[in-house]
């Protein structure tokens, strides 16, 4: 059975059939799911969903695209949500996105640091979104030696992944792994220890081949597992067992 370590099932695109998708996941081999917050409002939704479904966990945090909402009041709400709800297992997703850069870089960096500091204070892992910001991302995580977690939808080099692994981080792979042009992700998935790899859909985005471009949901996670088994030359069963164990360690379950 699989663990989807990064999903956004609160997205409005699931409003018509969310319950149906969630209740069908066991039949598609998905046993657990981390529903990831992107801003204050979606973080609240994630907590509510984790309260409702036993197999769903939640994270709270503000994505770099919304970094300008982060202030002491927002951090205090995240602090209280982590303290009050045992199924809130991480701060995220937080980080840097210089590809879209919808918020100025300095503000993204400040919001990232504030939320890393919160994770340190609460002793919880973080879920990092980092796109086109490898140098600044590495610099900031190195400022917080006690904080680790996962670099989700990993897009850096194999060398950078190795550095992160040595620092105690996990590396998350999405459906990108199944894309024909995914050379860098495949190379990284080949080279780092299997014990540091977790799988994710990042749904509703990033549907794997042969469903690319469609609405993604955790039921497609089996495709990432098949591809990882192929890349590593191991059985799908081993991928299921090891990556699920890794995810439980990542989120301290
Ligand atoms: Ni995400």
PDB file of C-alpha atoms in Angstrom, residues 70-220:
ATOM      1  CA  UNK A  70       2.565  35.622   6.444  1.00  0.00           C
ATOM      2  CA  UNK A  71       2.672  37.634   9.656  1.00  0.00           C
ATOM      3  CA  UNK A  72       2.688  36.950  13.391  1.00  0.00           C
ATOM      4  CA  UNK A  73      -1.069  36.447  13.455  1.00  0.00           C
ATOM      5  CA  UNK A  74      -0.969  33.777  10.716  1.00  0.00           C
ATOM      6  CA  UNK A  75       1.967  32.044  12.428  1.00  0.00           C
ATOM      7  CA  UNK A  76       0.051  32.034  15.704  1.00  0.00           C
ATOM      8  CA  UNK A  77      -2.882  30.305  14.014  1.00  0.00           C
ATOM      9  CA  UNK A  78      -0.543  27.635  12.566  1.00  0.00           C
ATOM     10  CA  UNK A  79       1.058  27.225  15.998  1.00  0.00           C
ATOM     11  CA  UNK A  80      -2.331  26.627  17.612  1.00  0.00           C
ATOM     12  CA  UNK A  81      -3.444  24.225  14.859  1.00  0.00           C
ATOM     13  CA  UNK A  82      -0.293  22.105  15.317  1.00  0.00           C
ATOM     14  CA  UNK A  83      -0.751  22.074  19.087  1.00  0.00           C
ATOM     15  CA  UNK A  84      -4.486  21.326  19.065  1.00  0.00           C
ATOM     16  CA  UNK A  85      -4.650  18.686  16.311  1.00  0.00           C
ATOM     17  CA  UNK A  86      -2.447  15.586  16.543  1.00  0.00           C
ATOM     18  CA  UNK A  87      -3.042  14.829  12.849  1.00  0.00           C
ATOM     19  CA  UNK A  88      -1.342  18.062  11.779  1.00  0.00           C
ATOM     20  CA  UNK A  89       2.096  16.564  11.162  1.00  0.00           C
ATOM     21  CA  UNK A  90       4.105  19.271   9.351  1.00  0.00           C
ATOM     22  CA  UNK A  91       4.534  22.916   8.411  1.00  0.00           C
ATOM     23  CA  UNK A  92       4.087  23.312   4.662  1.00  0.00           C
ATOM     24  CA  UNK A  93       4.141  23.919   1.973  1.00  0.00           C
ATOM     25  CA  UNK A  94       6.692  26.669   2.408  1.00  0.00           C
ATOM     26  CA  UNK A  95       9.679  27.769   0.366  1.00  0.00           C
ATOM     27  CA  UNK A  96      10.691  29.728  -2.703  1.00  0.00           C
ATOM     28  CA  UNK A  97       9.299  29.934  -6.225  1.00  0.00           C
ATOM     29  CA  UNK A  98      11.391  32.085  -8.564  1.00  0.00           C
ATOM     30  CA  UNK A  99       9.732  30.556 -11.635  1.00  0.00           C
ATOM     31  CA  UNK A 100       6.386  32.287 -11.153  1.00  0.00           C
ATOM     32  CA  UNK A 101       7.688  34.842  -8.636  1.00  0.00           C
ATOM     33  CA  UNK A 102       4.174  36.113  -7.886  1.00  0.00           C
ATOM     34  CA  UNK A 103       5.560  37.658  -4.689  1.00  0.00           C
ATOM     35  CA  UNK A 104       8.934  39.506  -4.554  1.00  0.00           C
ATOM     36  CA  UNK A 105      11.875  37.258  -3.616  1.00  0.00           C
ATOM     37  CA  UNK A 106      12.735  39.100  -0.413  1.00  0.00           C
ATOM     38  CA  UNK A 107       9.195  38.571   0.904  1.00  0.00           C
ATOM     39  CA  UNK A 108       9.281  34.880  -0.065  1.00  0.00           C
ATOM     40  CA  UNK A 109      12.565  34.471   1.793  1.00  0.00           C
ATOM     41  CA  UNK A 110      11.246  36.209   4.874  1.00  0.00           C
ATOM     42  CA  UNK A 111       8.072  34.069   4.949  1.00  0.00           C
ATOM     43  CA  UNK A 112      10.172  30.922   4.427  1.00  0.00           C
ATOM     44  CA  UNK A 113      12.470  31.806   7.326  1.00  0.00           C
ATOM     45  CA  UNK A 114       9.557  32.687   9.643  1.00  0.00           C
ATOM     46  CA  UNK A 115       7.894  29.316   8.970  1.00  0.00           C
ATOM     47  CA  UNK A 116      11.173  27.375   9.287  1.00  0.00           C
ATOM     48  CA  UNK A 117      11.599  29.043  12.684  1.00  0.00           C
ATOM     49  CA  UNK A 118       8.067  27.966  13.641  1.00  0.00           C
ATOM     50  CA  UNK A 119       8.840  24.357  12.657  1.00  0.00           C
ATOM     51  CA  UNK A 120      11.977  24.509  14.784  1.00  0.00           C
ATOM     52  CA  UNK A 121      10.044  25.863  17.751  1.00  0.00           C
ATOM     53  CA  UNK A 122       7.378  23.139  17.422  1.00  0.00           C
ATOM     54  CA  UNK A 123       9.832  20.330  16.495  1.00  0.00           C
ATOM     55  CA  UNK A 124       7.853  19.299  13.407  1.00  0.00           C
ATOM     56  CA  UNK A 125       9.067  18.517   9.868  1.00  0.00           C
ATOM     57  CA  UNK A 126       8.554  20.877   6.923  1.00  0.00           C
ATOM     58  CA  UNK A 127       7.316  20.408   3.355  1.00  0.00           C
ATOM     59  CA  UNK A 128       9.438  22.571   1.062  1.00  0.00           C
ATOM     60  CA  UNK A 129       8.388  23.856  -2.356  1.00  0.00           C
ATOM     61  CA  UNK A 130      11.476  25.087  -4.198  1.00  0.00           C
ATOM     62  CA  UNK A 131      11.422  26.009  -7.871  1.00  0.00           C
ATOM     63  CA  UNK A 132      14.213  27.800  -9.752  1.00  0.00           C
ATOM     64  CA  UNK A 133      15.625  28.888  -6.393  1.00  0.00           C
ATOM     65  CA  UNK A 134      18.131  26.139  -5.625  1.00  0.00           C
ATOM     66  CA  UNK A 135      20.918  28.324  -4.189  1.00  0.00           C
ATOM     67  CA  UNK A 136      18.721  30.465  -1.936  1.00  0.00           C
ATOM     68  CA  UNK A 137      16.684  27.408  -0.908  1.00  0.00           C
ATOM     69  CA  UNK A 138      19.778  25.492   0.182  1.00  0.00           C
ATOM     70  CA  UNK A 139      21.186  28.542   1.947  1.00  0.00           C
ATOM     71  CA  UNK A 140      18.033  29.045   4.008  1.00  0.00           C
ATOM     72  CA  UNK A 141      17.545  25.394   5.009  1.00  0.00           C
ATOM     73  CA  UNK A 142      21.177  25.305   6.137  1.00  0.00           C
ATOM     74  CA  UNK A 143      20.419  28.172   8.537  1.00  0.00           C
ATOM     75  CA  UNK A 144      18.040  25.828  10.400  1.00  0.00           C
ATOM     76  CA  UNK A 145      20.137  22.787  11.230  1.00  0.00           C
ATOM     77  CA  UNK A 146      17.501  21.202  13.500  1.00  0.00           C
ATOM     78  CA  UNK A 147      14.742  21.374  10.881  1.00  0.00           C
ATOM     79  CA  UNK A 148      14.315  18.713   8.188  1.00  0.00           C
ATOM     80  CA  UNK A 149      11.474  17.337   6.127  1.00  0.00           C
ATOM     81  CA  UNK A 150      10.892  16.844   2.422  1.00  0.00           C
ATOM     82  CA  UNK A 151      11.806  18.747  -0.743  1.00  0.00           C
ATOM     83  CA  UNK A 152       8.616  18.025  -2.646  1.00  0.00           C
ATOM     84  CA  UNK A 153       8.304  17.722  -6.449  1.00  0.00           C
ATOM     85  CA  UNK A 154      12.079  17.690  -6.489  1.00  0.00           C
ATOM     86  CA  UNK A 155      13.625  19.645  -9.376  1.00  0.00           C
ATOM     87  CA  UNK A 156      17.246  20.144  -8.298  1.00  0.00           C
ATOM     88  CA  UNK A 157      20.330  18.186  -9.305  1.00  0.00           C
ATOM     89  CA  UNK A 158      21.264  14.715  -8.077  1.00  0.00           C
ATOM     90  CA  UNK A 159      24.230  16.329  -6.331  1.00  0.00           C
ATOM     91  CA  UNK A 160      22.005  18.746  -4.404  1.00  0.00           C
ATOM     92  CA  UNK A 161      19.690  15.847  -3.458  1.00  0.00           C
ATOM     93  CA  UNK A 162      22.656  13.959  -2.093  1.00  0.00           C
ATOM     94  CA  UNK A 163      23.572  16.970   0.057  1.00  0.00           C
ATOM     95  CA  UNK A 164      20.004  17.171   1.361  1.00  0.00           C
ATOM     96  CA  UNK A 165      19.952  13.447   2.134  1.00  0.00           C
ATOM     97  CA  UNK A 166      23.206  13.819   4.087  1.00  0.00           C
ATOM     98  CA  UNK A 167      21.494  16.582   6.082  1.00  0.00           C
ATOM     99  CA  UNK A 168      18.589  14.247   6.923  1.00  0.00           C
ATOM    100  CA  UNK A 169      16.048  15.322   4.313  1.00  0.00           C
ATOM    101  CA  UNK A 170      13.656  13.246   2.192  1.00  0.00           C
ATOM    102  CA  UNK A 171      13.167  13.785  -1.545  1.00  0.00           C
ATOM    103  CA  UNK A 172       9.633  13.728  -3.010  1.00  0.00           C
ATOM    104  CA  UNK A 173       8.876  12.633  -6.586  1.00  0.00           C
ATOM    105  CA  UNK A 174       5.673  13.350  -8.506  1.00  0.00           C
ATOM    106  CA  UNK A 175       4.313  12.185 -11.854  1.00  0.00           C
ATOM    107  CA  UNK A 176       7.194  14.106 -13.453  1.00  0.00           C
ATOM    108  CA  UNK A 177       9.113  10.858 -12.961  1.00  0.00           C
ATOM    109  CA  UNK A 178       6.928   9.296 -15.667  1.00  0.00           C
ATOM    110  CA  UNK A 179       7.398  12.082 -18.227  1.00  0.00           C
ATOM    111  CA  UNK A 180       9.555  11.342 -21.261  1.00  0.00           C
ATOM    112  CA  UNK A 181      11.681  14.482 -20.744  1.00  0.00           C
ATOM    113  CA  UNK A 182      12.256  13.855 -17.008  1.00  0.00           C
ATOM    114  CA  UNK A 183      15.997  13.212 -17.220  1.00  0.00           C
ATOM    115  CA  UNK A 184      17.020  15.091 -14.077  1.00  0.00           C
ATOM    116  CA  UNK A 185      14.357  13.621 -11.810  1.00  0.00           C
ATOM    117  CA  UNK A 186      15.102  10.107 -13.080  1.00  0.00           C
ATOM    118  CA  UNK A 187      18.831  10.567 -12.524  1.00  0.00           C
ATOM    119  CA  UNK A 188      18.191  11.720  -8.950  1.00  0.00           C
ATOM    120  CA  UNK A 189      15.777   8.848  -8.249  1.00  0.00           C
ATOM    121  CA  UNK A 190      18.459   6.448  -9.517  1.00  0.00           C
ATOM    122  CA  UNK A 191      21.279   7.764  -7.363  1.00  0.00           C
ATOM    123  CA  UNK A 192      19.989   8.643  -3.887  1.00  0.00           C
ATOM    124  CA  UNK A 193      19.277   5.966  -1.251  1.00  0.00           C
ATOM    125  CA  UNK A 194      15.840   4.366  -1.614  1.00  0.00           C
ATOM    126  CA  UNK A 195      15.361   4.967   2.125  1.00  0.00           C
ATOM    127  CA  UNK A 196      15.150   8.722   1.433  1.00  0.00           C
ATOM    128  CA  UNK A 197      12.579   8.669  -1.378  1.00  0.00           C
ATOM    129  CA  UNK A 198       8.880   9.427  -0.915  1.00  0.00           C
ATOM    130  CA  UNK A 199       6.157   9.467  -3.562  1.00  0.00           C
ATOM    131  CA  UNK A 200       3.485  12.086  -4.093  1.00  0.00           C
ATOM    132  CA  UNK A 201       0.854  13.147  -6.596  1.00  0.00           C
ATOM    133  CA  UNK A 202       0.726  16.923  -5.889  1.00  0.00           C
ATOM    134  CA  UNK A 203      -2.840  16.482  -7.155  1.00  0.00           C
ATOM    135  CA  UNK A 204      -4.802  17.995  -8.813  1.00  0.00           C
ATOM    136  CA  UNK A 205      -1.648  18.963 -10.762  1.00  0.00           C
ATOM    137  CA  UNK A 206       1.094  16.839 -12.357  1.00  0.00           C
ATOM    138  CA  UNK A 207      -0.882  13.768 -13.452  1.00  0.00           C
ATOM    139  CA  UNK A 208       1.514  10.959 -14.459  1.00  0.00           C
ATOM    140  CA  UNK A 209       1.730   9.404 -17.927  1.00  0.00           C
ATOM    141  CA  UNK A 210      -0.461   8.203 -19.570  1.00  0.00           C
ATOM    142  CA  UNK A 211      -2.866  10.603 -17.845  1.00  0.00           C
ATOM    143  CA  UNK A 212      -0.748  13.744 -18.303  1.00  0.00           C
ATOM    144  CA  UNK A 213      -2.862  16.907 -18.553  1.00  0.00           C
ATOM    145  CA  UNK A 214      -5.869  15.361 -16.805  1.00  0.00           C
ATOM    146  CA  UNK A 215      -7.021  16.073 -13.273  1.00  0.00           C
ATOM    147  CA  UNK A 216      -4.680  14.191 -10.967  1.00  0.00           C
ATOM    148  CA  UNK A 217      -5.760  12.405  -7.780  1.00  0.00           C
ATOM    149  CA  UNK A 218      -4.010  10.062  -5.292  1.00  0.00           C
ATOM    150  CA  UNK A 219      -5.454   7.061  -7.150  1.00  0.00           C
ATOM    151  CA  UNK A 220      -2.752   7.591  -9.809  1.00  0.00           C
TER     152      UNK A 220
END
